[in-house]
């Protein structure tokens, strides 16, 4: 079957407003979902699930969160790591104070805590923008870093100063803690990420998404059309940090199993930012691409090094990754600022008119 | 847009907007200096004057982007010392810009849909779901927007990111975005600047049609005197922030102060 919209006439604006108007796209999406929900748990090795798929989904969710703020609304944030941390610590407090409530509910609720913190640090966006706002989010990052280390109450005063994830069950099956199986943890994460991606897609394709992009592209014109700048920006901060918070909670509870505050440092913020830049500012599918590339590259590089049989230390591999990521970011910023998502669009467009390009 | 009014249009409707004794300064630069004029319901009101006369600044005062240091603005019977952008938009003032100010990363369709924002009422909750009320609202407004797209003959470029459109089409999309607000007062800042003759004729046609068919009141900044003579009912002339003439196009063209201003006679 060719990738083509010919013969698929939209008989109504409902069909035309659909997020995937082309049938082949919908089929492709269905295949991916089936592969993710059925194929991976059945056939994926434990290593593939725990070390590739789980991190990928967590980072994709965080990248979607940052993309809503930076890609869609044009507000650069360097506080992503901190907002993820708020989600993780909130989830820890909630599940230790109320252990009987299901952990998945607490993961989804913990996002609201980072949402609140996000709004708080978004307040200056009324007056400042661009570089100065980025500095404000940087100060959020440093403040949160400090709070995570200095407030022992956040980790219930335990001596390690780290979050130690307790075992929690769903229908009698452990989903967190040392006894939780990789497949189970993966399926929980996948469900949450799928749900939140659908919601993000709903938001960005309607009035709210248009307002975000309008503020990003030309705030004065947006304002003169009755879009309230401040509210729109604060909403972007709120939704964005909700997503980052949930990603942080998932990361600690369903991936790491325990986490020190250093996990939520400025490095994490930059890591997610790179994913968004390389994947594509203002693209949800790009958030997945970016996460795959940035997280996947070191793994692939290590694999290649091992395969070729080169005698390189892991430290060198790490440096190599850093350099490649750096070069890629510069390359993308210069040649294709819209990132991998744009290359994907171009590829699909070519396919649509293939084999007659004109 | 409002239903077309089929009563023969009287060119001397009530005053829709008036500015009185408005002054605006940037530091030492007096951009507007004690200017008063009014815009009547249903008319096309041209604002002309040499570069730097204060025309754009006047539009910015009217829709609340600049706040004058002195003067009053009366819109739909309510007098204020200054407008606020949101009030102006909600009150029915729409606007295009001298240097196109489209949302460059968005498609032509999304740009025009963005013009419907104030008319869309569904809350965040429904937008999270998308299906149901939010979708119905979206489709309802899409119908309206498609009418504008047909009217402006931009069907082919619906899905094109506007940043990639040629200048003339960008100006057209920008007009579409303003029309999507169903404005009572439409402010057009040099809508034909940089266009060739054919594009100018198209744009003139659109402006007249909007005015005729929907009865939209229009304030128009334009340099081409032929266009001004053809389109406008009344003209106000600014020079160095001062109003130097006000009247029908024919009256204004005969005015000695206007001729001097345009020939660059120093005052
Ligand atoms: N934002 C601004 N800051 C400083 N000066 C301005 C600003 N906007 C306009 N001016 C000045 O006000 C005067 C009138 O400008 P403008 O209204 O753009 O004129 P016109 O549209 O008639 O060409 C000019 O001298 C211009 O330099
Ligand atoms: Mg001007």
XYZ file of C-alpha atoms and ligand atoms in Angstrom:
653
model
C 0.000 0.000 0.000
C 1.422 3.335 -0.997
C 1.653 6.198 1.440
C -0.833 8.538 -0.145
C -3.892 10.625 0.633
C -5.419 10.234 -2.853
C -8.908 8.804 -2.748
C -9.236 9.649 0.943
C -11.576 12.597 0.573
C -12.451 14.356 3.757
C -16.203 14.600 3.791
C -16.364 16.748 6.876
C -14.238 19.130 8.864
C -14.379 16.624 11.706
C -12.390 14.215 9.568
C -10.165 17.003 8.340
C -9.454 18.232 11.866
C -8.393 14.725 12.868
C -4.876 14.566 14.225
C -3.891 11.820 11.765
C -5.873 12.592 8.624
C -4.023 10.075 6.437
C -5.086 6.442 6.773
C -1.561 5.050 6.476
C -0.522 7.215 9.433
C -3.314 5.755 11.512
C -2.342 2.220 10.525
C 1.289 2.977 11.326
C 0.311 4.292 14.728
C -1.787 1.204 15.442
C 1.142 -1.040 14.511
C 3.468 0.888 16.810
C 0.995 0.685 19.686
C 0.483 -3.048 19.249
C 4.236 -3.593 19.048
C 4.729 -1.504 22.195
C 1.934 -3.022 24.287
C 2.166 -6.638 23.100
C 5.345 -7.227 21.124
C 7.875 -5.697 23.501
C 6.635 -7.389 26.717
C 6.348 -10.768 24.948
C 9.568 -10.796 22.973
C 11.800 -8.112 24.499
C 14.668 -9.290 26.711
C 14.830 -7.967 30.258
C 17.821 -5.864 29.274
C 16.012 -4.342 26.295
C 12.959 -3.532 28.399
C 14.742 -2.144 31.485
C 17.696 -0.457 29.865
C 16.234 0.737 26.570
C 12.448 0.986 26.508
C 11.792 2.166 30.064
C 14.316 5.029 29.989
C 13.206 5.987 26.505
C 9.607 6.408 27.593
C 10.541 8.352 30.709
C 12.731 10.748 28.751
C 10.145 11.111 26.005
C 7.574 12.204 28.561
C 9.952 14.732 30.093
C 10.825 15.966 26.601
C 7.129 16.416 25.786
C 6.830 18.439 28.978
C 9.719 20.729 28.098
C 8.583 20.909 24.491
C 5.211 22.321 25.551
C 7.003 25.170 27.279
C 9.994 25.731 25.036
C 8.897 24.349 21.669
C 5.246 25.345 21.618
C 5.243 28.472 23.766
C 8.776 29.676 23.115
C 9.824 29.963 26.767
C 13.243 28.486 27.392
C 13.478 26.557 30.647
C 16.562 25.206 32.391
C 14.584 23.894 35.355
C 13.377 20.603 33.919
C 15.526 18.497 36.250
C 14.190 20.350 39.270
C 10.572 19.967 38.170
C 11.138 16.240 37.641
C 12.542 16.089 41.146
C 9.481 17.759 42.637
C 7.338 15.041 41.064
C 9.573 12.279 42.371
C 9.778 13.607 45.933
C 6.058 14.381 46.008
C 5.287 10.844 44.892
C 7.588 9.444 47.569
C 5.982 11.513 50.317
C 2.490 10.664 49.142
C 3.029 6.935 48.937
C 4.798 6.730 52.291
C 2.147 8.820 54.069
C -0.786 7.116 52.321
C 0.557 3.677 51.355
C -2.901 2.260 50.654
C -3.668 4.490 47.716
C -2.538 2.986 44.421
C 0.901 4.117 43.353
C -0.226 4.915 39.811
C -2.697 7.410 41.201
C 0.071 8.987 43.269
C 2.306 9.220 40.197
C -0.419 11.118 38.357
C -1.131 13.303 41.401
C 2.525 14.084 42.047
C 2.594 15.954 38.747
C 0.303 18.558 40.307
C 2.961 19.413 42.859
C 5.540 20.243 40.228
C 2.727 21.972 38.343
C 2.323 24.298 41.347
C 6.060 24.895 41.624
C 6.203 25.453 37.852
C 3.518 28.136 38.034
C 5.370 29.781 40.917
C 8.584 30.035 38.929
C 6.613 31.011 35.828
C 5.246 34.113 37.557
C 8.162 36.336 36.437
C 7.248 35.545 32.809
C 4.775 38.428 33.028
C 7.636 40.901 33.047
C 10.650 39.139 31.616
C 11.268 36.979 28.623
C 13.996 35.345 26.591
C 17.374 35.107 28.228
C 16.243 36.591 31.540
C 13.396 34.141 31.907
C 15.823 31.305 31.239
C 17.922 32.655 34.108
C 14.836 32.676 36.335
C 14.213 29.002 35.555
C 17.881 28.340 36.238
C 17.455 29.827 39.686
C 14.456 27.517 40.149
C 16.732 24.640 39.291
C 19.351 25.669 41.836
C 16.802 26.389 44.522
C 15.178 22.970 44.038
C 18.585 21.255 43.990
C 19.281 22.862 47.314
C 15.882 21.968 48.756
C 16.187 18.293 47.766
C 19.483 17.982 49.609
C 18.751 20.221 52.580
C 15.244 19.179 53.570
C 15.565 15.671 55.068
C 11.796 15.584 55.595
C 11.478 15.004 51.846
C 13.116 11.585 52.206
C 11.512 10.862 55.593
C 14.800 11.660 57.333
C 16.520 8.498 56.145
C 20.269 8.492 56.507
C 21.136 7.942 52.845
C 19.360 11.124 51.824
C 17.955 9.244 48.852
C 14.497 8.147 47.804
C 14.203 4.412 48.422
C 11.268 3.100 46.481
C 9.020 0.802 48.533
C 7.193 -2.144 47.013
C 3.729 -1.255 45.805
C 1.278 -3.559 44.109
C -1.516 -3.375 41.583
C -4.056 -6.229 41.777
C -1.585 -8.119 43.904
C 1.263 -7.810 41.385
C 4.274 -5.777 42.508
C 4.711 -2.761 40.223
C 7.458 -0.924 42.106
C 10.313 -1.973 44.341
C 12.950 -4.679 43.937
C 10.467 -7.475 43.184
C 8.633 -5.723 40.335
C 9.228 -7.415 36.981
C 10.610 -5.331 34.111
C 7.573 -6.129 31.908
C 5.203 -4.910 34.583
C 7.094 -1.679 35.209
C 7.320 -1.138 31.478
C 3.599 -1.614 30.922
C 2.722 0.851 33.663
C 5.066 3.466 32.212
C 3.843 2.811 28.696
C 0.226 3.272 29.750
C 0.906 6.523 31.543
C 3.046 7.883 28.697
C 0.449 6.897 26.100
C -2.346 8.547 28.044
C -0.391 11.765 28.589
C 0.780 11.880 24.980
C -2.814 11.652 23.769
C -3.761 14.480 26.119
C -0.821 16.610 24.997
C -1.774 16.005 21.400
C -5.365 17.038 22.128
C -4.166 20.228 23.752
C -1.706 21.314 21.084
C -4.143 20.692 18.232
C -6.884 22.944 19.578
C -7.434 26.476 20.786
C -4.953 26.135 23.641
C -2.120 24.915 21.427
C -2.772 27.678 18.910
C -2.619 30.250 21.707
C 0.702 28.842 22.875
C 2.174 28.979 19.395
C 0.730 32.436 18.775
C 2.489 33.704 21.893
C 5.683 32.022 20.727
C 5.576 33.411 17.187
C 4.326 36.969 17.721
C 3.212 37.874 21.206
C 2.079 41.400 20.318
C -0.252 40.222 17.569
C -1.534 37.488 19.890
C -2.319 40.040 22.553
C -4.152 42.300 20.113
C -6.307 39.310 19.165
C -7.445 38.877 22.719
C -5.082 36.086 23.710
C -4.072 36.855 27.277
C -0.313 36.509 27.301
C 0.224 35.970 30.978
C -2.461 33.324 31.392
C -1.302 31.523 28.289
C 2.302 31.448 29.480
C 1.347 30.335 32.977
C -0.791 27.554 31.544
C 2.190 26.413 29.515
C 4.335 26.425 32.670
C 1.638 24.488 34.514
C 1.106 21.791 31.895
C 4.806 21.524 31.118
C 5.878 21.036 34.704
C 3.027 18.588 35.302
C 4.496 16.412 32.578
C 8.036 16.801 33.892
C 6.848 15.954 37.396
C 5.131 12.764 36.294
C 8.217 11.845 34.275
C 10.372 12.343 37.386
C 8.081 10.179 39.514
C 8.039 7.441 36.866
C 11.789 7.646 36.560
C 12.444 6.983 40.223
C 9.604 4.571 40.953
C 9.572 2.484 37.811
C 13.122 2.732 36.546
C 15.819 3.670 39.091
C 14.268 2.105 42.196
C 16.150 4.607 44.324
C 17.462 8.042 43.597
C 19.704 10.653 45.095
C 18.921 14.326 44.652
C 21.830 14.674 42.206
C 19.691 12.898 39.605
C 17.582 16.022 39.315
C 20.458 18.401 38.736
C 21.165 20.878 36.009
C 22.695 18.074 33.885
C 19.286 16.478 33.644
C 17.771 19.799 32.541
C 20.286 20.122 29.721
C 19.927 16.467 28.761
C 16.170 16.930 28.216
C 16.719 20.258 26.466
C 19.072 18.571 23.974
C 16.405 15.962 23.271
C 13.883 18.677 22.522
C 16.260 20.614 20.280
C 17.394 17.606 18.293
C 13.955 16.027 18.162
C 12.252 19.188 17.058
C 10.966 22.233 18.907
C 7.186 22.229 18.771
C 6.694 18.598 17.826
C 5.372 15.777 19.984
C 6.688 12.995 17.770
C 10.010 14.860 17.770
C 10.155 14.497 21.545
C 10.255 10.722 21.080
C 12.845 10.975 18.314
C 15.037 13.255 20.407
C 14.833 11.000 23.445
C 15.678 7.979 21.294
C 18.654 9.682 19.703
C 20.191 11.264 22.788
C 19.578 8.317 25.072
C 20.178 5.686 22.428
C 23.415 7.039 21.007
C 25.738 6.043 23.878
C 24.216 2.562 23.885
C 24.706 2.212 20.150
C 28.212 3.664 20.322
C 29.154 1.180 23.045
C 27.719 -1.611 20.929
C 29.652 -0.496 17.882
C 32.880 -0.212 19.868
C 32.372 -3.700 21.288
C 31.539 -5.118 17.872
C 34.530 -3.612 16.141
C 36.601 -4.878 19.038
C 38.293 -1.545 19.653
C 40.209 -1.226 22.889
C 38.559 1.924 24.207
C 37.776 2.610 27.829
C 34.187 3.385 28.798
C 35.316 6.892 29.731
C 36.461 7.496 26.186
C 33.155 6.245 24.848
C 31.427 8.710 27.116
C 33.579 11.555 25.829
C 32.883 10.457 22.295
C 29.160 10.586 22.986
C 29.437 14.047 24.438
C 31.292 15.271 21.387
C 28.844 13.666 18.976
C 25.858 15.117 20.806
C 27.486 18.534 20.820
C 28.247 18.353 17.120
C 24.707 17.167 16.356
C 23.135 20.001 18.311
C 25.210 22.591 16.498
C 24.439 20.907 13.193
C 20.710 20.858 13.860
C 20.620 24.427 15.114
C 22.328 25.591 11.932
C 20.860 23.332 9.265
C 17.521 22.136 10.553
C 16.286 24.065 13.600
C 13.000 22.160 13.436
C 14.896 18.989 14.262
C 14.343 15.339 13.434
C 10.600 15.915 13.347
C 11.062 18.162 10.313
C 13.198 15.559 8.539
C 10.419 13.076 9.254
C 7.854 15.466 7.708
C 10.007 15.986 4.638
C 10.460 12.248 4.279
C 6.716 11.676 4.433
C 6.062 14.477 1.959
C 8.532 12.933 -0.478
C 6.839 9.569 -0.046
C 3.434 11.104 -0.656
C 4.356 12.416 -4.095
C 6.720 9.548 -4.960
C 7.639 8.602 -7.673
C 6.721 11.891 -9.353
C 8.185 14.674 -7.304
C 6.451 17.459 -9.231
C -18.983 38.047 10.582
C -22.303 39.730 11.187
C -25.161 39.075 8.848
C -24.938 41.305 5.802
C -27.131 44.346 6.265
C -29.307 44.935 3.279
C -30.556 48.364 4.213
C -28.916 50.870 1.887
C -25.880 52.041 3.770
C -25.857 55.568 5.002
C -22.342 56.920 4.991
C -23.011 59.119 7.956
C -23.643 56.575 10.710
C -23.153 57.246 14.394
C -19.680 57.823 15.700
C -18.142 54.428 16.501
C -14.834 55.663 17.803
C -13.430 59.062 18.565
C -10.070 60.191 19.842
C -9.849 63.601 21.466
C -6.746 65.629 22.028
C -4.516 62.551 22.099
C -0.786 63.049 22.658
C 1.857 60.374 22.754
C 5.578 60.853 23.259
C 8.532 58.477 23.297
C 11.100 60.166 25.438
C 11.602 63.449 23.665
C 9.896 62.397 20.417
C 6.318 63.593 20.126
C 4.780 60.903 17.918
C 1.240 62.299 18.275
C 0.470 65.833 19.343
C -3.065 66.736 20.406
C -4.885 64.902 17.636
C -8.692 64.557 17.534
C -10.842 62.798 14.964
C -13.672 60.324 14.768
C -14.632 57.224 12.844
C -18.281 56.681 11.972
C -20.147 53.420 11.808
C -19.788 51.762 8.422
C -17.333 54.154 6.807
C -13.865 53.637 5.389
C -11.687 56.214 7.077
C -8.223 56.761 5.621
C -5.318 58.000 7.713
C -2.559 59.424 5.563
C 0.641 61.377 6.030
C 4.360 61.207 5.319
C 6.583 58.614 6.989
C 6.958 59.180 10.697
C 3.757 61.238 10.844
C 2.384 59.106 13.674
C -0.147 56.994 11.762
C 0.948 53.612 13.091
C 1.263 55.073 16.560
C -2.355 56.240 16.294
C -3.554 52.712 15.516
C -1.497 51.447 18.429
C -3.232 53.953 20.698
C -6.641 52.876 19.394
C -6.125 49.213 20.139
C -4.415 49.792 23.426
C -0.886 48.824 22.586
C 0.392 52.330 23.318
C -1.007 54.381 26.167
C -1.198 58.088 25.375
C 0.006 60.586 27.965
C -2.943 62.822 27.275
C -6.397 62.648 25.722
C -9.490 60.482 25.630
C -10.673 57.606 23.489
C -14.379 56.921 23.124
C -15.324 53.560 21.654
C -18.940 52.455 21.386
C -20.006 55.198 23.776
C -17.486 54.454 26.498
C -14.763 57.002 27.179
C -11.358 55.963 28.479
C -7.964 57.566 28.975
C -6.427 54.526 27.315
C -7.490 51.270 25.763
C -6.135 47.901 26.796
C -5.324 45.316 24.133
C -7.678 42.721 25.564
C -10.535 45.234 25.933
C -10.034 46.439 22.410
C -10.033 42.915 21.008
C -13.044 41.838 23.057
C -14.826 45.068 22.085
C -14.441 44.238 18.406
C -11.291 46.005 17.192
C -9.099 43.922 14.886
C -5.920 44.906 13.194
C -3.305 44.135 10.579
C 0.273 45.342 10.771
C 2.559 47.409 8.603
C 5.218 44.713 8.762
C 3.210 41.514 8.602
C 2.886 40.078 12.105
C 1.650 36.580 11.394
C 2.375 33.525 13.521
C 5.140 32.315 11.271
C 5.404 28.741 12.461
C 1.690 28.070 12.027
C -0.269 27.212 8.893
C -2.501 29.785 7.211
C -5.493 27.860 8.548
C -4.186 27.875 12.121
C -3.385 31.573 11.891
C -6.941 32.358 10.915
C -8.341 29.881 13.450
C -6.309 31.727 16.092
C -8.406 34.770 15.205
C -11.405 32.877 16.608
C -9.826 32.445 20.045
C -12.044 34.980 21.777
C -15.163 33.310 20.410
C -14.179 29.861 21.643
C -15.514 29.126 25.073
C -14.802 25.476 25.852
C -12.765 24.984 28.993
C -9.479 23.225 29.525
C -11.307 20.062 30.605
C -12.971 19.587 27.221
C -9.744 20.357 25.436
C -8.020 17.529 27.289
C -10.620 15.164 25.852
C -10.887 16.853 22.462
C -13.732 14.537 21.470
C -17.153 15.930 22.190
C -17.808 19.585 22.895
C -14.284 20.828 22.155
C -14.297 19.111 18.759
C -17.789 20.375 17.956
C -16.698 23.896 18.763
C -13.559 23.497 16.675
C -15.581 22.302 13.677
C -18.147 25.062 14.049
C -15.394 27.660 13.894
C -13.674 25.819 11.097
C -16.799 26.365 8.975
C -16.610 30.065 9.641
C -12.903 30.167 8.859
C -13.402 28.250 5.617
C -15.812 30.987 4.504
C -13.057 33.525 5.001
C -10.590 31.305 3.166
C -12.974 31.081 0.214
C -13.617 34.796 0.304
C -9.895 35.596 0.184
C -9.235 32.837 -2.357
C -6.471 31.212 -0.357
C -7.777 27.632 -0.433
C -4.556 26.204 -1.862
C -2.312 27.526 0.895
C -4.419 26.504 3.896
C -1.849 24.042 5.174
C 1.283 26.006 4.310
C 3.280 27.469 7.195
C 2.860 31.187 6.577
C 6.572 31.875 6.917
C 7.010 30.206 3.523
C 4.351 32.251 1.701
C 5.151 35.179 -0.574
C 4.580 38.607 0.916
C 1.328 39.362 -0.915
C -0.290 36.169 0.321
C 0.951 36.805 3.845
C -0.852 40.131 3.807
C -3.982 38.324 2.687
C -3.743 35.715 5.447
C -3.257 38.503 7.936
C -6.449 40.155 6.712
C -8.167 36.785 7.085
C -6.949 36.459 10.645
C -8.349 39.902 11.474
C -11.669 39.092 9.781
C -11.936 35.900 11.820
C -12.413 38.123 14.861
C -15.670 39.434 13.303
C -14.517 42.947 14.054
C -16.732 45.993 14.237
C -13.721 48.166 13.580
C -10.920 46.918 11.377
C -7.597 48.760 11.458
C -5.441 48.194 8.378
C -1.865 49.479 8.493
C -0.627 49.849 4.906
C -2.327 46.676 3.645
C -1.006 47.261 0.130
C 2.553 48.298 0.855
C 5.019 46.463 -1.354
C 2.356 44.983 -3.626
C 2.189 45.066 -7.391
C -0.736 46.631 -9.219
C -2.716 43.432 -9.561
C -2.287 42.523 -5.907
C -3.323 46.039 -4.953
C -6.484 45.711 -6.995
C -7.306 42.402 -5.326
C -6.717 43.832 -1.896
C -8.826 46.934 -2.670
C -11.606 44.646 -3.779
C -11.422 42.642 -0.548
C -11.515 45.801 1.546
C -14.540 47.177 -0.284
C -16.294 43.813 -0.081
C -15.704 43.515 3.645
C -17.058 46.996 4.122
C -20.051 46.506 1.807
C -21.054 43.009 2.642
C -20.445 42.872 6.371
C -20.773 46.570 7.093
C -17.424 46.527 8.901
C -16.049 49.944 9.735
C -12.494 50.331 8.475
C -9.610 52.615 9.336
C -6.989 52.419 6.619
C -3.449 53.725 6.458
C -2.347 53.972 2.858
C 0.232 55.865 0.842
C -1.181 55.340 -2.648
C -3.378 58.407 -3.237
C -5.297 56.672 -6.014
C -6.305 53.917 -3.611
C -7.238 56.438 -0.934
C -9.414 58.403 -3.374
C -11.141 55.223 -4.546
C -11.757 53.548 -1.225
C -12.228 56.069 1.503
C -15.189 58.116 2.610
C -13.181 60.525 4.714
C -9.494 61.178 5.196
C -7.522 62.459 8.152
C -4.042 63.775 7.404
C -1.230 63.675 9.966
C 2.166 65.297 9.719
C 4.836 65.304 12.416
C 2.251 64.105 14.929
C -0.187 66.926 14.174
C -3.495 66.710 12.365
C -3.266 69.031 9.374
C -6.477 68.195 7.518
C -9.682 66.186 7.806
C -12.438 65.754 5.226
C -13.510 64.021 2.044
C -10.701 62.820 -0.225
C -11.408 65.632 -2.696
C -11.308 68.319 -0.009
C -8.134 66.987 1.487
C -6.286 66.801 -1.828
C -6.937 70.489 -2.437
C -5.748 71.509 1.020
C -2.600 73.629 0.854
C -1.134 72.260 4.110
C -1.481 68.731 2.749
C 0.161 69.606 -0.538
C 3.023 71.261 1.351
C 3.465 68.292 3.656
C 3.668 65.905 0.746
C 6.003 68.137 -1.226
C 8.198 68.390 1.831
C 7.889 72.148 2.385
C 9.480 72.875 5.723
C 7.282 74.348 8.405
N 8.065 52.244 19.963
C 8.604 53.425 19.618
N 9.653 53.902 20.313
C 10.206 55.080 20.001
N 9.769 55.877 19.011
C 8.722 55.457 18.289
C 8.086 54.217 18.552
N 7.057 54.048 17.679
C 7.067 55.146 16.905
N 8.052 55.994 17.253
C 8.340 57.290 16.649
O 7.118 57.957 16.523
C 7.064 58.644 15.290
C 5.856 58.209 14.516
O 6.043 56.882 14.068
P 4.918 56.058 13.331
O 3.670 56.136 14.106
O 5.455 54.708 13.072
O 4.756 56.838 11.961
P 4.048 56.407 10.593
O 3.337 55.126 10.804
O 3.155 57.545 10.286
O 5.145 56.292 9.593
C 8.381 58.396 14.574
O 9.250 59.458 14.836
C 8.887 57.141 15.239
O 10.273 57.100 15.235
Mg 3.580 53.330 9.909
